[in-house]
mmCIF file of C-alpha atoms and ligand atoms in Angstrom:
data_model
loop_
_atom_site.group_PDB
_atom_site.id
_atom_site.type_symbol
_atom_site.label_atom_id
_atom_site.label_comp_id
_atom_site.label_asym_id
_atom_site.label_seq_id
_atom_site.Cartn_x
_atom_site.Cartn_y
_atom_site.Cartn_z
ATOM 1 C CA MET A 63 101.185 53.280 158.279
ATOM 2 C CA ARG A 64 103.175 50.553 156.569
ATOM 3 C CA ARG A 65 102.260 49.967 152.929
ATOM 4 C CA PRO A 66 101.597 46.266 152.413
ATOM 5 C CA LEU A 67 103.863 44.423 149.986
ATOM 6 C CA VAL A 68 103.041 41.215 148.169
ATOM 7 C CA ALA A 69 106.029 39.618 146.477
ATOM 8 C CA GLY A 70 105.822 36.671 144.101
ATOM 9 C CA ASN A 71 108.861 34.399 144.142
ATOM 10 C CA TRP A 72 108.814 32.389 140.932
ATOM 11 C CA LYS A 73 111.863 30.344 141.996
ATOM 12 C CA MET A 74 113.364 28.105 139.284
ATOM 13 C CA HIS A 75 110.178 28.001 137.244
ATOM 14 C CA GLY A 76 109.267 29.118 133.769
ATOM 15 C CA THR A 77 110.203 29.118 130.130
ATOM 16 C CA ARG A 78 110.075 32.116 127.835
ATOM 17 C CA ALA A 79 106.645 30.941 126.688
ATOM 18 C CA SER A 80 105.155 30.357 130.133
ATOM 19 C CA VAL A 81 106.638 33.619 131.409
ATOM 20 C CA ALA A 82 105.077 35.486 128.471
ATOM 21 C CA GLU A 83 101.710 34.000 129.414
ATOM 22 C CA LEU A 84 102.073 34.926 133.059
ATOM 23 C CA ILE A 85 103.092 38.490 132.137
ATOM 24 C CA GLU A 86 99.996 38.809 129.969
ATOM 25 C CA GLU A 87 97.768 37.549 132.777
ATOM 26 C CA LEU A 88 99.379 39.902 135.289
ATOM 27 C CA ARG A 89 98.809 42.795 132.920
ATOM 28 C CA GLN A 90 95.092 42.048 132.959
ATOM 29 C CA LEU A 91 94.865 42.232 136.745
ATOM 30 C CA GLU A 92 93.956 45.290 138.722
ATOM 31 C CA PHE A 93 95.984 45.565 141.866
ATOM 32 C CA PRO A 94 94.799 47.629 144.829
ATOM 33 C CA ALA A 95 96.619 50.967 144.765
ATOM 34 C CA GLU A 96 97.491 50.730 148.440
ATOM 35 C CA VAL A 97 99.440 47.502 147.944
ATOM 36 C CA GLU A 98 102.950 47.358 146.534
ATOM 37 C CA VAL A 99 103.320 44.353 144.252
ATOM 38 C CA ALA A 100 106.557 42.784 143.050
ATOM 39 C CA VAL A 101 107.537 39.632 141.197
ATOM 40 C CA PHE A 102 110.857 37.820 141.334
ATOM 41 C CA PRO A 103 111.412 35.816 138.157
ATOM 42 C CA GLY A 104 114.455 33.657 137.536
ATOM 43 C CA SER A 105 117.433 35.695 136.305
ATOM 44 C CA LEU A 106 117.041 34.496 132.728
ATOM 45 C CA HIS A 107 113.601 36.049 132.552
ATOM 46 C CA ILE A 108 114.207 39.343 134.345
ATOM 47 C CA ALA A 109 114.609 41.364 131.136
ATOM 48 C CA GLN A 110 111.522 39.779 129.617
ATOM 49 C CA VAL A 111 109.440 40.559 132.695
ATOM 50 C CA VAL A 112 110.762 44.117 133.038
ATOM 51 C CA ALA A 113 109.871 44.773 129.388
ATOM 52 C CA GLY A 114 106.521 43.021 129.642
ATOM 53 C CA LEU A 115 105.393 44.815 132.770
ATOM 54 C CA ALA A 116 106.832 48.209 131.803
ATOM 55 C CA ALA A 117 104.911 51.194 133.099
ATOM 56 C CA GLY A 118 102.675 48.902 135.125
ATOM 57 C CA ALA A 119 102.262 48.803 138.854
ATOM 58 C CA VAL A 120 104.303 45.651 139.369
ATOM 59 C CA LYS A 121 107.948 45.936 140.375
ATOM 60 C CA VAL A 122 110.547 43.360 139.430
ATOM 61 C CA GLY A 123 113.125 41.841 141.721
ATOM 62 C CA ALA A 124 115.861 39.220 141.561
ATOM 63 C CA GLN A 125 116.026 36.048 143.633
ATOM 64 C CA ASN A 126 119.722 36.344 144.402
ATOM 65 C CA CYS A 127 122.701 38.597 143.817
ATOM 66 C CA ALA A 128 126.470 38.587 144.038
ATOM 67 C CA VAL A 129 128.220 39.717 147.194
ATOM 68 C CA GLN A 130 129.353 42.861 145.419
ATOM 69 C CA ALA A 131 127.782 45.776 143.619
ATOM 70 C CA GLU A 132 130.540 46.200 141.017
ATOM 71 C CA GLN A 133 130.989 44.063 137.935
ATOM 72 C CA GLY A 134 134.010 41.803 138.077
ATOM 73 C CA ALA A 135 135.510 38.366 137.663
ATOM 74 C CA LEU A 136 132.911 36.247 139.432
ATOM 75 C CA THR A 137 131.722 33.552 137.094
ATOM 76 C CA GLY A 138 128.029 32.815 137.167
ATOM 77 C CA GLU A 139 127.050 35.651 139.488
ATOM 78 C CA LEU A 140 125.121 38.875 138.927
ATOM 79 C CA ALA A 141 126.377 42.124 140.445
ATOM 80 C CA THR A 142 123.696 44.181 142.124
ATOM 81 C CA SER A 143 124.553 47.085 139.786
ATOM 82 C CA GLN A 144 123.768 44.775 136.857
ATOM 83 C CA LEU A 145 120.415 43.904 138.401
ATOM 84 C CA VAL A 146 119.621 47.606 138.706
ATOM 85 C CA ASP A 147 120.707 48.091 135.100
ATOM 86 C CA ALA A 148 118.317 45.302 134.101
ATOM 87 C CA GLY A 149 115.414 47.055 135.799
ATOM 88 C CA CYS A 150 115.251 45.320 139.166
ATOM 89 C CA GLU A 151 114.220 47.288 142.227
ATOM 90 C CA LEU A 152 114.428 44.572 144.870
ATOM 91 C CA VAL A 153 116.356 41.394 145.592
ATOM 92 C CA LEU A 154 115.714 38.416 147.850
ATOM 93 C CA VAL A 155 118.547 37.784 150.256
ATOM 94 C CA GLY A 156 119.011 34.693 152.362
ATOM 95 C CA HIS A 157 116.121 32.597 151.115
ATOM 96 C CA SER A 158 116.121 29.318 153.044
ATOM 97 C CA GLU A 159 116.563 27.315 149.850
ATOM 98 C CA ARG A 160 119.855 29.129 149.352
ATOM 99 C CA ARG A 161 120.857 28.937 153.011
ATOM 100 C CA LEU A 162 120.039 25.248 153.430
ATOM 101 C CA ILE A 163 120.470 23.654 150.005
ATOM 102 C CA LEU A 164 123.298 25.840 148.705
ATOM 103 C CA GLY A 165 125.001 26.463 152.030
ATOM 104 C CA GLU A 166 124.702 30.241 152.016
ATOM 105 C CA SER A 167 126.129 31.543 155.294
ATOM 106 C CA ASP A 168 125.077 34.542 157.376
ATOM 107 C CA GLU A 169 128.335 36.116 156.206
ATOM 108 C CA ALA A 170 127.311 35.806 152.549
ATOM 109 C CA VAL A 171 123.806 37.033 153.364
ATOM 110 C CA ILE A 172 125.247 40.126 155.055
ATOM 111 C CA ARG A 173 127.486 40.890 152.072
ATOM 112 C CA LYS A 174 124.633 40.441 149.602
ATOM 113 C CA PHE A 175 122.351 42.632 151.696
ATOM 114 C CA ALA A 176 125.008 45.366 151.742
ATOM 115 C CA ALA A 177 125.733 44.998 148.005
ATOM 116 C CA ALA A 178 122.024 45.373 147.274
ATOM 117 C CA GLN A 179 121.830 48.648 149.170
ATOM 118 C CA VAL A 180 125.039 50.013 147.653
ATOM 119 C CA ALA A 181 123.455 49.606 144.220
ATOM 120 C CA GLY A 182 120.079 50.974 145.294
ATOM 121 C CA LEU A 183 118.143 47.721 145.454
ATOM 122 C CA VAL A 184 115.803 47.001 148.353
ATOM 123 C CA PRO A 185 116.906 43.745 149.980
ATOM 124 C CA VAL A 186 114.178 41.389 151.167
ATOM 125 C CA LEU A 187 115.901 39.567 154.010
ATOM 126 C CA CYS A 188 114.466 36.078 154.503
ATOM 127 C CA LEU A 189 114.516 34.478 157.954
ATOM 128 C CA GLY A 190 113.064 31.249 159.217
ATOM 129 C CA GLU A 191 113.425 28.115 161.291
ATOM 130 C CA THR A 192 113.313 24.471 160.258
ATOM 131 C CA ARG A 193 110.758 22.057 161.611
ATOM 132 C CA GLU A 194 113.334 20.494 163.939
ATOM 133 C CA GLN A 195 114.231 23.906 165.304
ATOM 134 C CA ARG A 196 110.561 24.760 165.881
ATOM 135 C CA GLU A 197 109.943 21.439 167.604
ATOM 136 C CA ALA A 198 112.949 22.075 169.819
ATOM 137 C CA GLY A 199 111.427 25.415 170.843
ATOM 138 C CA ALA A 200 114.252 27.332 169.169
ATOM 139 C CA THR A 201 112.233 29.372 166.647
ATOM 140 C CA LEU A 202 112.767 32.792 168.178
ATOM 141 C CA ASP A 203 116.459 32.098 168.838
ATOM 142 C CA VAL A 204 117.103 30.991 165.268
ATOM 143 C CA VAL A 205 115.219 33.841 163.635
ATOM 144 C CA GLY A 206 116.657 36.311 166.136
ATOM 145 C CA ALA A 207 120.209 35.199 165.361
ATOM 146 C CA GLN A 208 119.681 35.473 161.597
ATOM 147 C CA LEU A 209 118.363 39.005 162.082
ATOM 148 C CA ALA A 210 121.066 39.961 164.593
ATOM 149 C CA ALA A 211 123.758 38.946 162.111
ATOM 150 C CA VAL A 212 122.613 41.697 159.752
ATOM 151 C CA ILE A 213 121.948 44.307 162.449
ATOM 152 C CA ASP A 214 125.323 43.702 164.104
ATOM 153 C CA ALA A 215 127.227 43.888 160.836
ATOM 154 C CA LEU A 216 125.403 46.683 159.046
ATOM 155 C CA GLY A 217 123.604 48.610 161.765
ATOM 156 C CA VAL A 218 119.916 48.861 162.446
ATOM 157 C CA GLU A 219 119.657 51.797 159.999
ATOM 158 C CA SER A 220 120.234 49.316 157.190
ATOM 159 C CA LEU A 221 116.723 48.018 157.863
ATOM 160 C CA ALA A 222 115.194 51.412 157.113
ATOM 161 C CA LYS A 223 115.493 50.629 153.395
ATOM 162 C CA ALA A 224 114.873 46.910 153.532
ATOM 163 C CA VAL A 225 112.066 44.423 153.930
ATOM 164 C CA VAL A 226 112.117 41.352 156.164
ATOM 165 C CA ALA A 227 110.331 38.122 155.272
ATOM 166 C CA TYR A 228 109.613 35.510 157.910
ATOM 167 C CA GLU A 229 109.425 32.153 156.174
ATOM 168 C CA PRO A 230 109.242 29.081 158.364
ATOM 169 C CA VAL A 231 111.099 26.430 156.377
ATOM 170 C CA TRP A 232 108.556 23.757 157.300
ATOM 171 C CA ALA A 233 105.813 25.810 155.651
ATOM 172 C CA ILE A 234 107.585 26.481 152.349
ATOM 173 C CA GLY A 235 106.126 24.539 149.477
ATOM 174 C CA THR A 236 104.631 22.003 151.855
ATOM 175 C CA GLY A 237 101.054 23.240 151.953
ATOM 176 C CA LEU A 238 101.489 23.703 155.701
ATOM 177 C CA THR A 239 100.959 27.332 156.631
ATOM 178 C CA ALA A 240 101.864 28.786 159.977
ATOM 179 C CA THR A 241 98.692 29.781 161.770
ATOM 180 C CA PRO A 242 98.140 33.531 161.871
ATOM 181 C CA GLU A 243 98.939 33.391 165.598
ATOM 182 C CA GLN A 244 102.180 31.439 165.081
ATOM 183 C CA ALA A 245 103.277 33.881 162.399
ATOM 184 C CA GLN A 246 102.244 36.943 164.386
ATOM 185 C CA GLN A 247 104.256 35.755 167.378
ATOM 186 C CA VAL A 248 107.443 35.634 165.308
ATOM 187 C CA HIS A 249 106.691 38.876 163.465
ATOM 188 C CA ALA A 250 106.142 40.657 166.778
ATOM 189 C CA ALA A 251 109.432 39.265 168.098
ATOM 190 C CA ILE A 252 111.268 40.465 164.980
ATOM 191 C CA ARG A 253 109.797 43.939 165.349
ATOM 192 C CA ALA A 254 110.604 44.024 169.074
ATOM 193 C CA GLN A 255 114.198 43.038 168.367
ATOM 194 C CA VAL A 256 114.561 45.875 165.859
ATOM 195 C CA ALA A 257 112.797 48.269 168.242
ATOM 196 C CA GLN A 258 115.399 47.561 170.908
ATOM 197 C CA ALA A 259 117.913 49.194 168.583
ATOM 198 C CA ASP A 260 115.666 51.781 166.931
ATOM 199 C CA ALA A 261 111.945 52.199 167.568
ATOM 200 C CA GLU A 262 111.350 54.287 164.476
ATOM 201 C CA VAL A 263 112.995 51.819 162.112
ATOM 202 C CA ALA A 264 110.984 49.053 163.766
ATOM 203 C CA SER A 265 107.644 50.756 163.324
ATOM 204 C CA GLY A 266 108.291 51.437 159.633
ATOM 205 C CA LEU A 267 109.732 47.995 158.839
ATOM 206 C CA ARG A 268 107.609 45.789 156.618
ATOM 207 C CA ILE A 269 107.683 42.164 157.714
ATOM 208 C CA LEU A 270 106.214 39.736 155.181
ATOM 209 C CA TYR A 271 105.041 36.223 155.895
ATOM 210 C CA GLY A 272 105.984 33.436 153.485
ATOM 211 C CA GLY A 273 105.229 29.732 153.449
ATOM 212 C CA SER A 274 102.373 28.253 151.414
ATOM 213 C CA VAL A 275 100.410 31.506 151.309
ATOM 214 C CA LYS A 276 97.249 30.978 149.264
ATOM 215 C CA ALA A 277 94.309 33.229 148.488
ATOM 216 C CA ALA A 278 92.307 31.251 151.036
ATOM 217 C CA SER A 279 94.763 31.866 153.894
ATOM 218 C CA ALA A 280 96.030 35.332 152.952
ATOM 219 C CA ALA A 281 93.352 37.567 154.469
ATOM 220 C CA GLU A 282 93.638 36.052 157.915
ATOM 221 C CA LEU A 283 97.435 36.215 157.884
ATOM 222 C CA PHE A 284 97.520 39.774 156.585
ATOM 223 C CA GLY A 285 94.978 40.768 159.226
ATOM 224 C CA MET A 286 97.541 40.255 161.971
ATOM 225 C CA GLN A 287 99.066 43.371 163.449
ATOM 226 C CA ASP A 288 102.680 42.754 162.480
ATOM 227 C CA ILE A 289 102.173 40.993 159.145
ATOM 228 C CA ASP A 290 102.646 43.528 156.375
ATOM 229 C CA GLY A 291 102.150 41.338 153.322
ATOM 230 C CA GLY A 292 103.478 38.126 151.902
ATOM 231 C CA LEU A 293 106.285 36.442 150.041
ATOM 232 C CA VAL A 294 104.431 33.983 147.865
ATOM 233 C CA GLY A 295 106.043 31.071 146.038
ATOM 234 C CA GLY A 296 103.882 28.459 144.355
ATOM 235 C CA ALA A 297 100.694 30.521 144.344
ATOM 236 C CA SER A 298 102.442 33.398 142.566
ATOM 237 C CA LEU A 299 102.740 31.306 139.402
ATOM 238 C CA ASN A 300 98.975 31.501 139.022
ATOM 239 C CA ALA A 301 97.929 35.046 138.152
ATOM 240 C CA ASP A 302 94.375 34.737 139.476
ATOM 241 C CA GLU A 303 95.568 33.315 142.771
ATOM 242 C CA PHE A 304 98.299 35.930 143.038
ATOM 243 C CA GLY A 305 95.837 38.708 142.249
ATOM 244 C CA ALA A 306 93.504 37.465 144.973
ATOM 245 C CA ILE A 307 96.380 37.426 147.474
ATOM 246 C CA CYS A 308 97.230 41.006 146.525
ATOM 247 C CA ARG A 309 93.623 42.051 147.023
ATOM 248 C CA ALA A 310 93.623 40.379 150.439
ATOM 249 C CA ALA A 311 96.581 42.574 151.397
ATOM 250 C CA GLY A 312 94.568 45.647 150.499
ATOM 251 C CA ASN A 313 91.638 44.907 152.765
HETATM 252 P P1 PGA B 556 105.648 28.780 148.895
HETATM 253 O O1 PGA B 556 107.095 29.488 148.849
HETATM 254 O O2 PGA B 556 104.624 29.886 148.881
HETATM 255 O O3 PGA B 556 105.592 27.942 147.647
HETATM 256 O O4 PGA B 556 105.592 27.993 150.144
HETATM 257 C C1 PGA B 556 107.370 30.652 149.579
HETATM 258 C C2 PGA B 556 108.823 31.037 149.410
HETATM 259 O O5 PGA B 556 109.685 30.170 149.513
HETATM 260 O O6 PGA B 556 109.150 32.221 149.159
#
């Protein structure tokens, strides 16, 4: 049995005051015990969130990391060992906003994924196709190549302590959600690709769906066989909505 995971990606949102409010609201929520819950604040607010949610059920992750675990001369970056020191347990790797807007390559994604694991963070590897790629019928090729880059470089075993998130780019922040069937098709393909290399790793791998997940759409998505939770952007900034999504993952 795979334990569902709901991860809230706060992106570049929040001030100390609004983050304090959100922490307080999250502290009031009761999350289903069977669901793992994590939030990914902006780096500036990681310490505040770790302190505010201390001893609670919610884990804290980072949205990005350096390509190395060790501290060093790399202006503006955060070593994965520093993220661990700050209280992070997970890190997003290869989010499409970083791949497409900031030009993050598969090579960088691989190095970040490896640096996360060296330091003991769980990488959440984000994969997804653009609208043009979907319309061209290339979805499974694109997602498969992004996944293969990591498997080829780091071995399929590296996925035993990782999470994958399928996030169709056309569904992120657009209000367009993949249908449960569209998402399931890609999730099943991801799992089959991993299974070709290692069936056990594949059956234990949690594959999250991301892209305009809302409380109203969550239950149906999470009801699909290969969807093991969600990576939630916009809706994770609203504690009630986020709580409802977490409850949907528990049903
Ligand atoms: P969204 O973002 O839920 O706002 O679409 C998801 C993500 O990019 O992780």
